[in-house]
Coordinates of C-alpha atoms and ligand atoms in Angstrom, one line a residue:
M697 CA -19.4 5.3 26.3
I698 CA -21.8 8.2 26.2
S699 CA -25.1 6.7 25.1
R700 CA -26.0 8.5 21.9
V701 CA -27.1 8.1 18.3
L702 CA -25.1 9.3 15.5
T703 CA -26.4 12.3 13.4
A704 CA -26.6 10.0 10.3
E705 CA -29.0 7.8 12.2
L706 CA -31.4 10.4 13.4
A707 CA -34.0 9.7 10.8
E708 CA -34.5 6.2 12.2
H709 CA -35.6 7.8 15.5
A710 CA -38.4 10.1 14.3
G711 CA -40.6 11.3 17.0
Q712 CA -38.3 9.9 19.8
R713 CA -36.2 11.7 22.4
V714 CA -32.4 10.9 21.7
T715 CA -29.0 12.2 22.6
I716 CA -26.4 13.2 20.0
A717 CA -22.9 14.4 20.8
G718 CA -20.3 16.1 18.8
W719 CA -18.8 19.6 18.0
V720 CA -20.8 22.9 17.3
H721 CA -20.0 23.2 13.7
R722 CA -22.2 26.4 13.3
R723 CA -24.3 28.5 15.6
R724 CA -26.8 31.0 14.2
Q725 CA -28.7 33.1 16.6
L726 CA -31.8 34.9 15.3
K727 CA -34.5 36.9 17.0
S728 CA -37.0 34.2 18.0
V729 CA -35.3 31.0 16.9
S730 CA -31.6 29.8 16.8
F731 CA -29.8 27.0 15.2
L732 CA -26.9 24.8 16.2
V733 CA -25.4 22.5 13.7
V734 CA -23.8 19.6 15.5
R735 CA -20.9 17.6 13.8
D736 CA -20.0 14.1 14.7
R737 CA -18.0 11.4 12.8
A738 CA -21.0 10.5 10.7
G739 CA -22.2 13.9 9.5
L740 CA -24.1 16.9 10.6
A741 CA -27.5 17.6 12.4
Q742 CA -29.4 20.7 13.0
V743 CA -30.7 21.5 16.5
V744 CA -33.5 24.1 16.8
V745 CA -33.7 26.4 19.7
V746 CA -37.0 28.5 20.1
G747 CA -37.2 31.6 22.1
E748 CA -34.9 34.6 22.9
P749 CA -31.2 34.0 21.8
P750 CA -30.2 31.8 24.7
G751 CA -26.4 32.3 24.6
L752 CA -25.5 29.2 22.7
P753 CA -22.1 27.5 22.9
R754 CA -19.7 28.8 20.4
E755 CA -18.2 26.9 17.3
E756 CA -16.0 23.8 18.1
S757 CA -17.5 23.5 21.6
V758 CA -18.2 19.9 22.4
V759 CA -21.7 19.2 23.2
Q760 CA -24.2 16.6 24.1
V761 CA -27.7 17.4 23.0
T762 CA -30.9 15.5 24.1
G763 CA -33.8 16.4 21.9
T764 CA -36.9 15.3 20.0
V765 CA -36.3 14.1 16.4
R766 CA -38.6 15.9 13.9
T767 CA -38.6 15.2 10.2
G768 CA -39.7 17.7 7.8
P769 CA -38.7 19.2 4.4
R770 CA -37.5 22.4 6.1
A771 CA -34.8 20.6 8.0
P772 CA -31.4 20.1 6.3
G773 CA -31.2 16.4 5.5
G774 CA -34.9 16.1 6.2
V775 CA -34.4 15.8 10.0
E776 CA -33.6 17.9 13.1
L777 CA -33.6 17.9 16.9
V778 CA -36.2 20.1 18.7
E779 CA -36.9 21.0 22.3
P780 CA -33.2 20.4 23.1
E781 CA -31.4 20.2 26.4
I782 CA -27.8 21.1 25.7
E783 CA -24.9 20.1 27.7
V784 CA -21.4 21.6 27.0
L785 CA -18.6 19.0 27.6
S786 CA -15.9 21.3 26.7
E787 CA -15.5 24.9 25.5
P788 CA -12.8 26.3 23.2
S789 CA -10.5 28.8 24.5
E790 CA -10.5 30.7 21.1
A791 CA -12.2 30.6 17.8
P792 CA -10.8 28.5 14.9
P793 CA -8.4 30.3 12.5
F794 CA -11.1 30.1 9.8
D795 CA -14.8 29.2 9.7
L796 CA -15.1 25.3 9.4
Y797 CA -18.7 25.6 8.4
R798 CA -18.1 27.5 5.2
P799 CA -18.3 25.3 2.0
V800 CA -14.8 26.5 1.0
V801 CA -11.6 26.6 3.1
A802 CA -10.9 30.4 3.5
A803 CA -7.2 30.0 4.4
G804 CA -4.0 29.4 2.7
L805 CA -1.9 26.3 3.0
P806 CA 0.5 27.6 5.7
T807 CA -2.4 28.8 7.9
I808 CA -4.1 25.3 7.5
L809 CA -0.9 23.4 8.3
D810 CA 0.0 25.7 11.3
H811 CA -3.5 25.0 12.7
A812 CA -3.8 21.4 11.5
P813 CA -5.5 19.9 14.6
V814 CA -8.5 22.1 14.2
A815 CA -8.2 22.9 10.4
L816 CA -8.5 19.0 9.6
R817 CA -12.0 19.1 11.1
H818 CA -13.2 21.1 8.0
P819 CA -15.1 18.5 5.9
L820 CA -13.1 19.3 2.8
L821 CA -9.7 18.8 4.6
R822 CA -10.9 15.7 6.4
A823 CA -12.2 14.0 3.2
P824 CA -8.8 13.2 1.7
L825 CA -7.8 11.5 4.9
E826 CA -10.9 9.4 4.6
I827 CA -9.8 8.4 1.1
S828 CA -6.4 7.6 2.5
A829 CA -7.8 5.4 5.1
A830 CA -10.1 3.6 2.6
S831 CA -7.1 3.2 0.3
V832 CA -5.2 1.4 3.0
A833 CA -8.1 -0.8 3.9
G834 CA -8.3 -1.8 0.3
F835 CA -4.6 -2.4 0.1
R836 CA -4.8 -4.8 3.0
Q837 CA -7.9 -6.5 1.8
A838 CA -6.5 -7.1 -1.7
L839 CA -3.3 -8.6 -0.4
D840 CA -4.8 -10.7 2.3
G841 CA -7.0 -12.1 -0.4
L842 CA -3.8 -13.1 -2.4
G843 CA -2.3 -14.9 0.7
F844 CA 0.0 -12.1 1.9
T845 CA 0.9 -11.8 5.6
E846 CA 1.2 -8.2 7.2
I847 CA 4.5 -7.6 8.8
H848 CA 6.0 -4.8 11.0
T849 CA 9.7 -4.0 10.6
P850 CA 12.1 -1.7 12.4
K851 CA 12.2 2.0 11.6
I852 CA 15.5 2.4 13.3
V853 CA 18.1 0.7 11.2
G854 CA 21.9 0.2 10.8
S855 CA 22.3 0.9 7.1
A856 CA 20.7 2.9 4.3
T857 CA 18.7 0.9 1.7
E858 CA 17.9 3.2 -1.2
S859 CA 21.0 5.4 -1.2
G860 CA 23.2 7.1 1.3
A861 CA 22.1 10.5 0.3
N862 CA 18.8 11.2 1.8
V863 CA 19.0 9.3 5.1
F864 CA 18.4 10.8 8.5
G865 CA 21.3 9.8 10.9
I866 CA 20.4 9.4 14.6
D867 CA 22.3 8.6 17.8
Y868 CA 21.2 5.2 19.0
F869 CA 22.7 4.7 22.4
G870 CA 25.9 6.2 21.3
R871 CA 26.1 4.3 18.0
P872 CA 25.3 5.8 14.6
A873 CA 21.9 4.6 13.2
Y874 CA 19.3 5.7 10.6
L875 CA 15.7 6.2 10.2
A876 CA 14.4 3.7 7.7
Q877 CA 14.1 5.0 4.1
S878 CA 12.2 1.8 3.2
P879 CA 11.3 -1.6 4.7
Q880 CA 13.2 -3.0 1.7
F881 CA 15.7 -5.4 3.3
Y882 CA 13.2 -6.6 5.9
K883 CA 10.4 -7.3 3.5
Q884 CA 12.8 -9.3 1.4
A885 CA 14.1 -11.2 4.4
M886 CA 10.4 -12.0 5.3
V887 CA 9.9 -13.5 1.9
G888 CA 12.1 -16.3 3.3
V889 CA 9.6 -16.7 6.2
F890 CA 6.1 -16.1 4.6
E891 CA 6.7 -16.0 0.8
R892 CA 4.3 -13.1 0.4
V893 CA 4.3 -10.1 2.8
Y894 CA 3.1 -6.6 3.0
E895 CA 3.7 -3.6 5.3
V896 CA 2.0 -0.2 5.8
G897 CA 4.3 2.1 7.6
P898 CA 6.2 5.3 7.9
V899 CA 9.5 5.8 6.0
F900 CA 11.8 8.7 6.2
R901 CA 13.6 10.6 3.6
A902 CA 15.9 13.6 4.3
E903 CA 14.9 15.4 1.2
P904 CA 16.8 18.5 0.8
H905 CA 14.4 20.1 -1.8
D906 CA 11.2 21.8 -1.3
T907 CA 8.9 20.1 -3.9
V908 CA 5.2 19.4 -4.0
R909 CA 5.7 15.7 -4.2
H910 CA 8.3 15.1 -1.4
L911 CA 8.0 14.8 2.3
A912 CA 10.6 14.0 4.8
Q913 CA 8.2 11.3 6.3
Y914 CA 5.6 9.5 4.3
T915 CA 3.6 6.4 4.3
S916 CA 4.9 3.6 2.3
L917 CA 2.6 0.7 1.2
D918 CA 5.1 -2.2 0.5
A919 CA 4.7 -5.6 -0.8
E920 CA 7.1 -8.4 -1.6
L921 CA 6.4 -11.9 -3.0
G922 CA 8.5 -14.9 -3.8
F923 CA 8.4 -17.5 -6.6
V924 CA 8.0 -14.9 -9.4
R925 CA 9.4 -15.4 -12.8
D926 CA 10.3 -12.0 -13.2
H927 CA 9.0 -8.3 -12.6
R928 CA 6.0 -8.9 -14.7
D929 CA 4.4 -11.2 -12.1
V930 CA 4.8 -8.3 -9.6
M931 CA 3.2 -6.0 -11.9
V932 CA 0.2 -8.2 -12.2
V933 CA -0.2 -8.3 -8.4
L934 CA 0.2 -4.5 -8.3
R935 CA -2.6 -4.1 -10.8
E936 CA -4.8 -6.2 -8.5
V937 CA -3.9 -4.2 -5.5
V938 CA -4.5 -0.8 -7.2
A939 CA -7.9 -1.9 -8.4
G940 CA -8.7 -3.3 -4.8
M941 CA -7.7 0.1 -3.4
L942 CA -10.0 2.0 -5.8
E943 CA -12.9 -0.4 -5.0
S944 CA -12.5 0.2 -1.3
V945 CA -12.4 4.0 -1.9
R946 CA -15.7 3.7 -3.9
G947 CA -17.2 1.9 -1.2
R948 CA -15.9 3.2 2.1
A949 CA -15.1 6.8 1.1
A950 CA -18.0 7.5 -1.2
A951 CA -19.1 10.5 0.7
A952 CA -15.6 12.0 0.7
V953 CA -15.2 11.3 -3.1
D954 CA -18.5 13.1 -3.7
L955 CA -17.7 16.1 -1.5
L956 CA -14.4 16.6 -3.2
G957 CA -15.8 16.0 -6.7
A958 CA -12.9 13.5 -7.1
V959 CA -12.9 11.7 -10.4
L960 CA -11.6 8.0 -9.8
P961 CA -9.6 6.4 -12.6
E962 CA -10.5 3.1 -14.3
V963 CA -7.9 0.4 -14.1
P964 CA -7.4 -1.3 -17.4
S965 CA -7.4 -5.2 -17.1
E966 CA -3.7 -4.7 -18.5
I967 CA -2.0 -1.5 -17.6
P968 CA 0.1 -0.4 -20.7
A969 CA 3.6 -1.0 -20.2
I970 CA 6.6 0.5 -22.1
H971 CA 10.3 -0.3 -21.9
F972 CA 12.6 2.6 -20.6
T973 CA 14.3 2.7 -24.0
E974 CA 10.9 3.4 -25.6
A975 CA 10.1 6.1 -23.0
Q976 CA 13.4 7.7 -23.9
K977 CA 12.5 7.7 -27.6
L978 CA 9.0 9.0 -27.0
T979 CA 10.4 12.0 -25.0
D980 CA 13.4 12.4 -27.2
S981 CA 15.8 11.9 -24.3
E982 CA 19.2 10.1 -23.6
E983 CA 19.2 10.6 -19.8
P984 CA 19.3 7.5 -17.7
D985 CA 16.2 8.5 -15.7
L986 CA 12.9 10.3 -16.4
S987 CA 12.4 13.8 -15.4
P988 CA 9.1 14.9 -13.8
A989 CA 8.3 16.8 -17.1
Q990 CA 8.8 13.6 -19.0
E991 CA 6.7 11.6 -16.5
R992 CA 4.0 14.1 -17.0
W993 CA 4.3 13.9 -20.8
L994 CA 4.3 10.0 -20.8
C995 CA 1.1 10.0 -18.7
E996 CA -0.6 12.3 -21.1
W997 CA 0.6 10.0 -24.0
A998 CA -0.8 6.9 -22.2
V999 CA -4.2 8.6 -21.9
R1000 CA -4.1 9.5 -25.6
E1001 CA -2.7 6.2 -27.1
H1002 CA -4.0 3.7 -24.5
G1003 CA -7.0 5.4 -22.7
S1004 CA -5.2 4.7 -19.4
E1005 CA -4.3 7.0 -16.6
F1006 CA -1.8 4.3 -15.3
L1007 CA 1.5 3.6 -17.3
F1008 CA 4.2 1.2 -16.4
V1009 CA 7.8 2.0 -17.4
T1010 CA 9.9 -1.2 -17.2
G1011 CA 13.7 -1.8 -17.6
Y1012 CA 15.2 1.2 -16.1
P1013 CA 18.9 1.3 -16.4
M1014 CA 20.8 -0.6 -13.7
E1015 CA 23.0 2.4 -12.9
K1016 CA 19.8 4.3 -11.6
R1017 CA 18.5 1.4 -9.5
P1018 CA 19.6 0.2 -6.1
F1019 CA 22.1 -2.7 -5.8
Y1020 CA 19.4 -5.2 -4.9
T1021 CA 17.8 -4.8 -8.3
H1022 CA 17.8 -7.8 -10.6
P1023 CA 19.3 -7.1 -14.1
D1024 CA 17.3 -8.0 -17.2
P1025 CA 19.1 -11.2 -18.5
A1026 CA 18.1 -10.4 -22.0
R1027 CA 19.2 -6.7 -22.0
P1028 CA 22.7 -5.9 -20.5
G1029 CA 22.7 -2.5 -18.6
Y1030 CA 18.9 -2.6 -18.1
S1031 CA 17.0 -3.8 -15.1
N1032 CA 13.9 -5.8 -14.2
G1033 CA 12.8 -2.7 -12.2
F1034 CA 9.8 -0.8 -13.0
D1035 CA 7.8 2.4 -12.1
L1036 CA 4.0 2.9 -12.2
L1037 CA 3.2 6.4 -13.3
F1038 CA -0.2 7.8 -12.5
R1039 CA -1.7 11.1 -13.5
G1040 CA 1.8 12.7 -14.3
L1041 CA 3.6 11.3 -11.3
E1042 CA 5.7 8.3 -10.3
L1043 CA 3.4 6.5 -7.8
V1044 CA 5.2 3.1 -7.4
T1045 CA 8.7 1.8 -7.7
G1046 CA 9.1 -2.0 -7.9
G1047 CA 11.0 -4.8 -9.6
Q1048 CA 12.6 -8.2 -9.4
R1049 CA 15.4 -8.5 -6.7
L1050 CA 18.6 -10.3 -6.7
H1051 CA 18.0 -13.6 -4.8
R1052 CA 21.5 -15.4 -4.7
Y1053 CA 24.0 -14.4 -2.0
D1054 CA 26.9 -14.5 -4.6
D1055 CA 25.0 -11.9 -6.8
Y1056 CA 24.7 -9.5 -3.8
V1057 CA 28.5 -9.9 -3.1
A1058 CA 29.1 -9.0 -6.7
A1059 CA 26.7 -6.2 -6.8
L1060 CA 28.3 -4.7 -3.6
D1061 CA 31.8 -5.1 -5.0
G1062 CA 32.5 -7.3 -2.1
D1063 CA 31.8 -4.6 0.5
V1064 CA 29.2 -6.6 2.3
A1065 CA 30.2 -5.6 5.9
P1066 CA 27.5 -2.8 6.3
Y1067 CA 24.8 -5.3 4.9
E1068 CA 25.7 -8.4 6.9
G1069 CA 22.3 -8.5 8.7
Y1070 CA 20.5 -8.0 5.4
L1071 CA 22.4 -10.6 3.5
Q1072 CA 21.9 -13.3 6.0
A1073 CA 18.5 -14.3 4.4
F1074 CA 20.4 -14.9 1.2
R1075 CA 22.9 -17.3 2.7
Y1076 CA 20.0 -19.6 3.5
G1077 CA 18.2 -19.8 0.2
M1078 CA 15.7 -17.3 -1.0
P1079 CA 13.3 -17.8 -4.1
P1080 CA 13.3 -15.5 -7.0
H1081 CA 11.2 -12.6 -5.7
G1082 CA 10.1 -9.0 -6.2
G1083 CA 7.9 -6.3 -4.9
F1084 CA 7.0 -2.7 -4.9
A1085 CA 6.2 0.3 -2.7
L1086 CA 3.4 2.8 -3.3
G1087 CA 3.6 6.2 -1.7
L1088 CA 0.2 6.8 0.0
E1089 CA 0.4 10.6 0.0
R1090 CA 1.1 10.8 -3.8
W1091 CA -1.7 8.3 -4.3
T1092 CA -4.2 10.4 -2.4
A1093 CA -2.9 13.6 -3.9
R1094 CA -3.4 12.3 -7.4
L1095 CA -7.0 11.0 -6.6
T1096 CA -8.1 14.1 -5.0
G1097 CA -6.4 16.5 -7.6
A1098 CA -4.3 18.1 -4.8
A1099 CA -1.4 20.0 -6.4
N1100 CA 0.8 19.9 -3.3
I1101 CA 1.1 16.6 -1.3
R1102 CA 1.0 18.8 1.9
Q1103 CA -2.6 19.4 1.2
I1104 CA -3.6 15.9 1.9
T1105 CA -1.1 15.1 4.6
A1106 CA -2.4 15.6 8.2
F1107 CA 0.8 16.7 9.7
P1108 CA 3.5 16.9 6.9
R1109 CA 7.2 16.8 7.7
D1110 CA 9.4 18.7 5.4
L1111 CA 12.4 20.9 5.3
H1112 CA 10.7 23.5 7.5
R1113 CA 7.9 21.9 9.3
L1114 CA 8.4 19.9 12.6
S1115 CA 5.2 21.0 14.3
P1116 CA 2.2 20.6 14.9
Ligands
AMO258 P1 11.3 4.6 -3.9 O1 12.5 5.3 -3.2 O2 11.1 5.0 -5.4 O3 11.4 3.1 -3.8 O4 10.0 4.9 -3.2 C1 8.7 4.3 -3.5 C2 7.5 5.3 -3.7 O5 7.4 6.1 -2.5 C3 7.0 7.4 -2.9 N1 8.0 8.4 -2.4 C4 7.8 9.4 -1.7 N2 6.5 10.0 -1.3 C5 6.6 11.1 -0.6 N3 7.6 11.8 -0.2 C6 9.0 11.3 -0.7 N4 10.0 11.9 -0.3 C7 9.0 10.1 -1.4 N5 9.9 9.2 -1.9 C8 9.3 8.3 -2.5 C9 6.8 7.4 -4.4 C10 7.7 6.2 -4.8 O6 7.3 5.7 -6.0 N6 12.4 0.2 -1.9 C11 11.9 0.8 -3.1 C12 10.6 0.2 -3.4 C13 10.6 -1.3 -4.0 O7 11.4 -1.5 -5.0 O8 9.8 -2.1 -3.5 C14 11.8 2.3 -2.9 O9 11.6 2.6 -1.6 O10 5.5 7.2 -4.5

């Protein structure tokens, strides 16, 4: 490793000669004094060069600077490096597509996405990714604390899980195969092994529409647990997990939250829940599913009526849920499946699953051949179980107020975008 101190630690070295390393965030050459702002993973630091403009390295050069740490009220953050020796480790071949040091991002979304490797270095574009990372850390920590085991399941699979419509087909050594739309089958099978499992991984959806909330690849935060009475036990775990994710964001990503001015929600000790039929009544609808506009309306209603930015809708009609969904024994036609809505958007889908082999055979109308691998688990005894999947990008978009999910996705994949 290059021996260095981080910019955020400079104040601890007042008066000493130290080395920092990072990118030239900004260069300002004046008549008798010039400034370099160096950016590293921890923050920014100013380097002061006295004398004639010395031909300083341009923005985004990677530099190593050895200098004396001077503290004082004139330095940004109260500390700067003086009498520097600057070594350039690599020089950019061209200027960034927009200035990374300006406090606003002076570029539209297509420019940002076309130049993502450099654009994401802008503090405002990096911050949502820090919030994502902290969220995932909180997800893992919350579930580890509840006795869950992290699993890793195949992303190349032999059958569709959610529906045949939006699956990407691939050629697998001459055989048809698919990119996994969800770890659904595998996480259920692993309940037979560990009782409680979770996975953080990419999933793929051949979404044919250009929307602000759909990607062709997104990160799914999945959990599944056995020995539940019904879906309500899953909802209790989900509430804990969401609270844990927020706690982690507050702790680990505090600077990113501040920079973005993001307002984090409170999680009520019990998230309000309404049955699907009640949601229909409230939105004056007879459709078997909720439209995006209805989801938005219901979220506003939950804030008004319950002071909660989260709302569970339970008991979706069986006809709209995948075949593995457990029916509600008390209400024919309705399921033990739920969605969690947050700030106007469906954030999580979950529910109780079928757990007996014969029920799967019936749900599939006997057409079990494509699902033989999946159904194996159920031939050997499975506990009543359920789980959920939370879309990480939707979560981060809602937390940061991004109107389009692409704004907070480093390298989004959609109908048009395959590079960078
Ligand atoms: P579902 O298909 O509803 O359920 O997906 C779960 C969650 O994933 C997110 N999501 C998406 N995010 C970005 N782009 C997309 N194209 C996209 N599609 C879905 C949403 C959604 O709530 N197996 C079930 C989950 C379960 O029951 O455990 C499933 O995949 O936030």
